[in-house]
PDB file of C-alpha atoms and ligand atoms in Angstrom:
ATOM      1  CA  MET A 177      92.544 -37.466 196.449  1.00  0.00           C
ATOM      2  CA  ASN A 178      95.771 -35.114 196.347  1.00  0.00           C
ATOM      3  CA  LYS A 179      99.495 -36.492 196.518  1.00  0.00           C
ATOM      4  CA  ASN A 180     102.957 -35.712 197.343  1.00  0.00           C
ATOM      5  CA  PRO A 181     105.352 -35.820 194.023  1.00  0.00           C
ATOM      6  CA  ASN A 182     107.431 -39.128 196.392  1.00  0.00           C
ATOM      7  CA  GLU A 183     103.792 -41.101 196.134  1.00  0.00           C
ATOM      8  CA  SER A 184     104.924 -41.688 192.278  1.00  0.00           C
ATOM      9  CA  LYS A 185     108.568 -41.227 192.402  1.00  0.00           C
ATOM     10  CA  SER A 186     109.373 -44.141 189.743  1.00  0.00           C
ATOM     11  CA  VAL A 187     112.993 -45.106 189.087  1.00  0.00           C
ATOM     12  CA  LEU A 188     113.991 -47.555 185.618  1.00  0.00           C
ATOM     13  CA  ALA A 189     117.700 -48.702 185.360  1.00  0.00           C
ATOM     14  CA  GLN A 190     119.362 -51.123 181.867  1.00  0.00           C
ATOM     15  CA  VAL A 191     122.334 -51.756 180.769  1.00  0.00           C
ATOM     16  CA  MET A 192     123.543 -50.892 177.128  1.00  0.00           C
ATOM     17  CA  LEU A 193     123.750 -53.219 174.371  1.00  0.00           C
ATOM     18  CA  PRO A 194     125.035 -52.753 171.008  1.00  0.00           C
ATOM     19  CA  SER A 195     121.684 -53.034 169.705  1.00  0.00           C
ATOM     20  CA  HIS A 196     121.333 -49.495 171.443  1.00  0.00           C
ATOM     21  CA  ALA A 197     124.412 -48.659 170.632  1.00  0.00           C
ATOM     22  CA  ASN A 198     125.946 -46.834 166.651  1.00  0.00           C
ATOM     23  CA  PRO A 199     128.657 -49.540 165.211  1.00  0.00           C
ATOM     24  CA  SER A 200     131.037 -47.361 167.603  1.00  0.00           C
ATOM     25  CA  GLY A 201     129.469 -48.061 170.361  1.00  0.00           C
ATOM     26  CA  ASN A 202     127.395 -44.711 170.783  1.00  0.00           C
ATOM     27  CA  VAL A 203     124.394 -44.901 172.802  1.00  0.00           C
ATOM     28  CA  HIS A 204     121.096 -43.015 170.011  1.00  0.00           C
ATOM     29  CA  GLY A 205     120.363 -40.721 171.495  1.00  0.00           C
ATOM     30  CA  GLY A 206     116.444 -41.575 170.677  1.00  0.00           C
ATOM     31  CA  GLU A 207     117.287 -45.079 172.640  1.00  0.00           C
ATOM     32  CA  ILE A 208     117.316 -42.835 176.216  1.00  0.00           C
ATOM     33  CA  MET A 209     114.794 -41.066 174.957  1.00  0.00           C
ATOM     34  CA  LYS A 210     112.262 -43.369 174.334  1.00  0.00           C
ATOM     35  CA  MET A 211     113.770 -44.450 178.566  1.00  0.00           C
ATOM     36  CA  MET A 212     112.871 -41.594 179.420  1.00  0.00           C
ATOM     37  CA  ASP A 213     109.100 -41.550 177.931  1.00  0.00           C
ATOM     38  CA  ALA A 214     108.787 -45.177 179.859  1.00  0.00           C
ATOM     39  CA  CYS A 215     110.218 -44.027 183.148  1.00  0.00           C
ATOM     40  CA  GLY A 216     107.640 -40.491 183.084  1.00  0.00           C
ATOM     41  CA  SER A 217     104.593 -42.184 182.418  1.00  0.00           C
ATOM     42  CA  VAL A 218     104.827 -44.943 184.457  1.00  0.00           C
ATOM     43  CA  ALA A 219     104.915 -41.684 187.490  1.00  0.00           C
ATOM     44  CA  ALA A 220     102.394 -39.934 185.711  1.00  0.00           C
ATOM     45  CA  THR A 221      99.997 -43.298 185.421  1.00  0.00           C
ATOM     46  CA  ARG A 222     101.589 -43.605 189.600  1.00  0.00           C
ATOM     47  CA  HIS A 223      99.910 -40.185 190.100  1.00  0.00           C
ATOM     48  CA  ALA A 224      96.569 -40.384 187.707  1.00  0.00           C
ATOM     49  CA  LYS A 225      95.073 -44.081 188.253  1.00  0.00           C
ATOM     50  CA  LYS A 226      94.476 -43.637 184.532  1.00  0.00           C
ATOM     51  CA  ASN A 227      95.923 -44.386 181.241  1.00  0.00           C
ATOM     52  CA  VAL A 228      98.633 -41.306 179.973  1.00  0.00           C
ATOM     53  CA  VAL A 229     100.015 -40.553 176.686  1.00  0.00           C
ATOM     54  CA  THR A 230     102.598 -38.174 176.129  1.00  0.00           C
ATOM     55  CA  VAL A 231     102.017 -34.548 174.331  1.00  0.00           C
ATOM     56  CA  ARG A 232     104.722 -32.642 175.389  1.00  0.00           C
ATOM     57  CA  VAL A 233     108.694 -32.685 175.472  1.00  0.00           C
ATOM     58  CA  ASP A 234     110.143 -29.463 177.217  1.00  0.00           C
ATOM     59  CA  GLU A 235     114.794 -29.314 178.073  1.00  0.00           C
ATOM     60  CA  LEU A 236     115.888 -32.123 176.596  1.00  0.00           C
ATOM     61  CA  VAL A 237     119.561 -31.452 177.318  1.00  0.00           C
ATOM     62  CA  PHE A 238     121.970 -34.014 176.903  1.00  0.00           C
ATOM     63  CA  TYR A 239     125.024 -33.319 178.780  1.00  0.00           C
ATOM     64  CA  THR A 240     127.105 -36.399 178.185  1.00  0.00           C
ATOM     65  CA  PRO A 241     128.400 -39.431 175.517  1.00  0.00           C
ATOM     66  CA  ILE A 242     126.600 -43.005 176.730  1.00  0.00           C
ATOM     67  CA  SER A 243     128.821 -46.361 175.507  1.00  0.00           C
ATOM     68  CA  VAL A 244     127.151 -50.274 175.357  1.00  0.00           C
ATOM     69  CA  GLY A 245     128.083 -51.115 178.069  1.00  0.00           C
ATOM     70  CA  HIS A 246     126.980 -48.561 180.880  1.00  0.00           C
ATOM     71  CA  LEU A 247     123.783 -48.308 183.424  1.00  0.00           C
ATOM     72  CA  VAL A 248     121.769 -45.089 182.330  1.00  0.00           C
ATOM     73  CA  THR A 249     119.185 -44.717 185.434  1.00  0.00           C
ATOM     74  CA  CYS A 250     116.269 -42.882 184.587  1.00  0.00           C
ATOM     75  CA  THR A 251     114.309 -41.892 187.843  1.00  0.00           C
ATOM     76  CA  SER A 252     111.119 -39.298 187.703  1.00  0.00           C
ATOM     77  CA  LYS A 253     108.806 -37.525 189.550  1.00  0.00           C
ATOM     78  CA  PRO A 254     106.093 -35.465 189.361  1.00  0.00           C
ATOM     79  CA  ILE A 255     105.631 -31.525 189.267  1.00  0.00           C
ATOM     80  CA  PHE A 256     103.165 -29.821 188.515  1.00  0.00           C
ATOM     81  CA  VAL A 257      99.629 -30.997 187.522  1.00  0.00           C
ATOM     82  CA  GLY A 258      96.951 -29.298 185.471  1.00  0.00           C
ATOM     83  CA  ARG A 259      92.897 -30.313 185.357  1.00  0.00           C
ATOM     84  CA  SER A 260      93.962 -33.362 182.930  1.00  0.00           C
ATOM     85  CA  SER A 261      97.889 -33.016 182.085  1.00  0.00           C
ATOM     86  CA  ILE A 262     100.910 -34.200 184.400  1.00  0.00           C
ATOM     87  CA  GLU A 263     104.185 -32.301 184.742  1.00  0.00           C
ATOM     88  CA  VAL A 264     106.862 -34.626 185.483  1.00  0.00           C
ATOM     89  CA  LYS A 265     110.634 -33.521 185.296  1.00  0.00           C
ATOM     90  CA  VAL A 266     113.141 -37.184 183.843  1.00  0.00           C
ATOM     91  CA  GLU A 267     116.578 -36.882 184.885  1.00  0.00           C
ATOM     92  CA  VAL A 268     119.139 -39.651 183.024  1.00  0.00           C
ATOM     93  CA  LYS A 269     122.715 -40.460 185.702  1.00  0.00           C
ATOM     94  CA  VAL A 270     124.757 -42.839 184.251  1.00  0.00           C
ATOM     95  CA  GLU A 271     127.510 -45.025 185.569  1.00  0.00           C
ATOM     96  CA  ASP A 272     130.895 -46.725 183.984  1.00  0.00           C
ATOM     97  CA  PHE A 273     130.363 -49.615 187.038  1.00  0.00           C
ATOM     98  CA  MET A 274     133.587 -50.925 186.133  1.00  0.00           C
ATOM     99  CA  ILE A 275     135.307 -47.770 187.667  1.00  0.00           C
ATOM    100  CA  GLY A 276     131.244 -46.661 188.993  1.00  0.00           C
ATOM    101  CA  GLU A 277     131.661 -42.524 188.003  1.00  0.00           C
ATOM    102  CA  GLU A 278     128.219 -41.967 187.880  1.00  0.00           C
ATOM    103  CA  LYS A 279     127.270 -38.315 186.440  1.00  0.00           C
ATOM    104  CA  VAL A 280     124.093 -36.605 184.960  1.00  0.00           C
ATOM    105  CA  ALA A 281     123.353 -37.944 181.336  1.00  0.00           C
ATOM    106  CA  LEU A 282     120.150 -36.250 180.440  1.00  0.00           C
ATOM    107  CA  LYS A 283     116.956 -34.425 181.536  1.00  0.00           C
ATOM    108  CA  ALA A 284     113.644 -33.127 180.517  1.00  0.00           C
ATOM    109  CA  ILE A 285     110.229 -32.773 181.445  1.00  0.00           C
ATOM    110  CA  PHE A 286     107.703 -34.579 180.382  1.00  0.00           C
ATOM    111  CA  THR A 287     104.453 -33.866 179.682  1.00  0.00           C
ATOM    112  CA  TYR A 288     100.929 -36.334 179.746  1.00  0.00           C
ATOM    113  CA  VAL A 289      96.970 -36.352 179.372  1.00  0.00           C
ATOM    114  CA  ALA A 290      95.216 -38.902 182.086  1.00  0.00           C
ATOM    115  CA  LEU A 291      92.391 -39.806 179.577  1.00  0.00           C
ATOM    116  CA  ASP A 292      88.646 -41.559 180.963  1.00  0.00           C
ATOM    117  CA  ASP A 293      87.569 -44.779 179.322  1.00  0.00           C
ATOM    118  CA  HIS A 294      86.148 -43.159 176.107  1.00  0.00           C
ATOM    119  CA  GLY A 295      89.780 -40.898 175.374  1.00  0.00           C
ATOM    120  CA  LYS A 296      89.346 -37.820 176.301  1.00  0.00           C
ATOM    121  CA  PRO A 297      90.731 -36.025 178.398  1.00  0.00           C
ATOM    122  CA  SER A 298      89.895 -36.567 182.785  1.00  0.00           C
ATOM    123  CA  ALA A 299      90.566 -35.130 185.294  1.00  0.00           C
ATOM    124  CA  ILE A 300      93.415 -35.806 188.088  1.00  0.00           C
ATOM    125  CA  PRO A 301      94.211 -35.333 191.638  1.00  0.00           C
ATOM    126  CA  GLY A 302      96.497 -32.301 192.266  1.00  0.00           C
ATOM    127  CA  LEU A 303      99.965 -32.511 194.004  1.00  0.00           C
ATOM    128  CA  VAL A 304     100.453 -32.331 197.617  1.00  0.00           C
ATOM    129  CA  LEU A 305     104.160 -30.088 197.690  1.00  0.00           C
ATOM    130  CA  THR A 306     106.834 -30.340 201.074  1.00  0.00           C
ATOM    131  CA  ASP A 307     109.919 -29.056 200.759  1.00  0.00           C
ATOM    132  CA  GLU A 308     111.400 -25.672 198.956  1.00  0.00           C
ATOM    133  CA  SER A 309     112.925 -27.736 195.830  1.00  0.00           C
ATOM    134  CA  GLU A 310     109.661 -29.118 194.947  1.00  0.00           C
ATOM    135  CA  LYS A 311     107.606 -25.184 195.497  1.00  0.00           C
ATOM    136  CA  LYS A 312     110.302 -23.630 192.698  1.00  0.00           C
ATOM    137  CA  ASP A 313     108.835 -26.593 190.422  1.00  0.00           C
ATOM    138  CA  TYR A 314     106.000 -26.259 190.898  1.00  0.00           C
ATOM    139  CA  GLU A 315     105.366 -22.371 190.497  1.00  0.00           C
ATOM    140  CA  LEU A 316     108.335 -22.837 187.099  1.00  0.00           C
ATOM    141  CA  GLY A 317     105.294 -25.389 185.609  1.00  0.00           C
ATOM    142  CA  LEU A 318     102.475 -23.056 186.034  1.00  0.00           C
ATOM    143  CA  ALA A 319     103.962 -20.571 184.864  1.00  0.00           C
ATOM    144  CA  ARG A 320     104.761 -22.921 181.473  1.00  0.00           C
ATOM    145  CA  TYR A 321     101.083 -23.775 181.691  1.00  0.00           C
ATOM    146  CA  ARG A 322     100.429 -19.950 181.790  1.00  0.00           C
ATOM    147  CA  ASP A 323     101.946 -19.759 179.179  1.00  0.00           C
ATOM    148  CA  ARG A 324     100.735 -22.539 176.035  1.00  0.00           C
ATOM    149  CA  LYS A 325      97.017 -21.956 177.138  1.00  0.00           C
ATOM    150  CA  LYS A 326      97.876 -18.222 176.352  1.00  0.00           C
ATOM    151  CA  ASN A 327      98.888 -19.367 173.181  1.00  0.00           C
ATOM    152  CA  GLN A 328      96.301 -21.906 172.394  1.00  0.00           C
TER     153      GLN A 328
HETATM  154  C1  COA B  60      95.600 -35.516 174.544  1.00  0.00           C
HETATM  155  C2  COA B  60      94.522 -34.913 173.380  1.00  0.00           C
HETATM  156  C3  COA B  60      93.297 -36.913 173.724  1.00  0.00           C
HETATM  157  C4  COA B  60      94.584 -34.004 174.730  1.00  0.00           C
HETATM  158  O1  COA B  60      92.884 -33.408 173.418  1.00  0.00           O
HETATM  159  P1  COA B  60      93.042 -32.248 173.421  1.00  0.00           P
HETATM  160  O2  COA B  60      91.513 -32.166 172.406  1.00  0.00           O
HETATM  161  O3  COA B  60      94.170 -31.154 172.761  1.00  0.00           O
HETATM  162  O4  COA B  60      92.015 -31.761 174.847  1.00  0.00           O
HETATM  163  P2  COA B  60      92.081 -30.095 175.360  1.00  0.00           P
HETATM  164  O5  COA B  60      92.324 -29.219 174.881  1.00  0.00           O
HETATM  165  O6  COA B  60      91.124 -30.611 176.466  1.00  0.00           O
HETATM  166  O7  COA B  60      93.873 -29.893 176.449  1.00  0.00           O
HETATM  167  C5  COA B  60      93.608 -31.186 177.157  1.00  0.00           C
HETATM  168  C6  COA B  60      94.340 -31.148 178.154  1.00  0.00           C
HETATM  169  O8  COA B  60      95.619 -31.160 177.609  1.00  0.00           O
HETATM  170  C7  COA B  60      96.499 -30.423 177.837  1.00  0.00           C
HETATM  171  N1  COA B  60      97.446 -30.784 176.607  1.00  0.00           N
HETATM  172  C8  COA B  60      97.193 -30.682 175.407  1.00  0.00           C
HETATM  173  N2  COA B  60      97.890 -30.549 174.330  1.00  0.00           N
HETATM  174  C9  COA B  60      99.349 -30.310 175.051  1.00  0.00           C
HETATM  175  C10 COA B  60     100.578 -29.933 174.527  1.00  0.00           C
HETATM  176  N3  COA B  60     100.597 -30.069 173.349  1.00  0.00           N
HETATM  177  N4  COA B  60     100.523 -29.445 175.109  1.00  0.00           N
HETATM  178  C11 COA B  60     100.954 -29.926 176.863  1.00  0.00           C
HETATM  179  N5  COA B  60     100.158 -30.131 177.613  1.00  0.00           N
HETATM  180  C12 COA B  60      98.664 -29.948 175.732  1.00  0.00           C
HETATM  181  C13 COA B  60      96.193 -29.357 177.719  1.00  0.00           C
HETATM  182  O9  COA B  60      96.773 -28.312 178.648  1.00  0.00           O
HETATM  183  C14 COA B  60      94.268 -30.060 178.365  1.00  0.00           C
HETATM  184  O10 COA B  60      95.699 -29.757 180.202  1.00  0.00           O
HETATM  185  P3  COA B  60      94.624 -29.047 181.634  1.00  0.00           P
HETATM  186  O11 COA B  60      93.018 -30.145 181.380  1.00  0.00           O
HETATM  187  O12 COA B  60      95.281 -29.851 183.111  1.00  0.00           O
HETATM  188  O13 COA B  60      94.085 -28.145 181.182  1.00  0.00           O
HETATM  189  C15 COA B  60      95.385 -35.279 172.178  1.00  0.00           C
HETATM  190  O14 COA B  60      95.901 -33.594 172.095  1.00  0.00           O
HETATM  191  C16 COA B  60      95.552 -36.044 171.599  1.00  0.00           C
HETATM  192  O15 COA B  60      94.920 -37.120 172.221  1.00  0.00           O
HETATM  193  N6  COA B  60      96.646 -35.758 170.958  1.00  0.00           N
HETATM  194  C17 COA B  60      98.243 -36.939 171.151  1.00  0.00           C
HETATM  195  C18 COA B  60      98.452 -37.675 172.718  1.00  0.00           C
HETATM  196  C19 COA B  60      99.339 -38.777 172.101  1.00  0.00           C
HETATM  197  O16 COA B  60      99.435 -39.928 171.173  1.00  0.00           O
HETATM  198  N7  COA B  60     100.476 -39.084 171.861  1.00  0.00           N
HETATM  199  C20 COA B  60     101.360 -40.128 171.877  1.00  0.00           C
HETATM  200  C21 COA B  60     101.851 -40.108 170.617  1.00  0.00           C
HETATM  201  S1  COA B  60     102.611 -41.883 169.595  1.00  0.00           S
END
């Protein structure tokens, strides 16, 4: 059954520790990308109700540095589905909770493919879009999907 993106919206939050950072306390970009992938895969799995694998990352942008002691919150939401593939928008906010300031730190679009029990791509439900922002995200996802199909 088709679903609204908000039914699969997922949130993952973690305080950054020295093990996430270099000796100067700057968090490694790869640590945040790993968290984004984990958060995105929860949204994709919630939508598909099947095992999913990551196949692509688009439009990954780092906006602001993240340091040890900051609270990092990833939010993910499906924006487009093909037959077995699903694009998930992932946004990361960083909060220095000693002073209560929160900023957008990263954004990206992760693509996952749902697999059946034999590891083959498997059809997933469509999206029910209810507002203009969801429709705009879907149209942009469809354009990227069509471009990729042309080049496959
Ligand atoms: C996912 C996988 C099983 C798909 O196999 P495949 O032979 O490419 O299958 P298909 O060509 O039928 O494509 C299946 C879907 O994946 C999409 N797809 C495959 N590769 C893609 C890519 N790089 N980017 C975006 N979409 C991709 C196709 O567009 C198709 O989408 P649709 O069903 O919505 O139309 C295979 O590519 C794979 O195992 N990749 C590695 C995934 C992985 O291990 N990730 C973790 C790495 S640590």
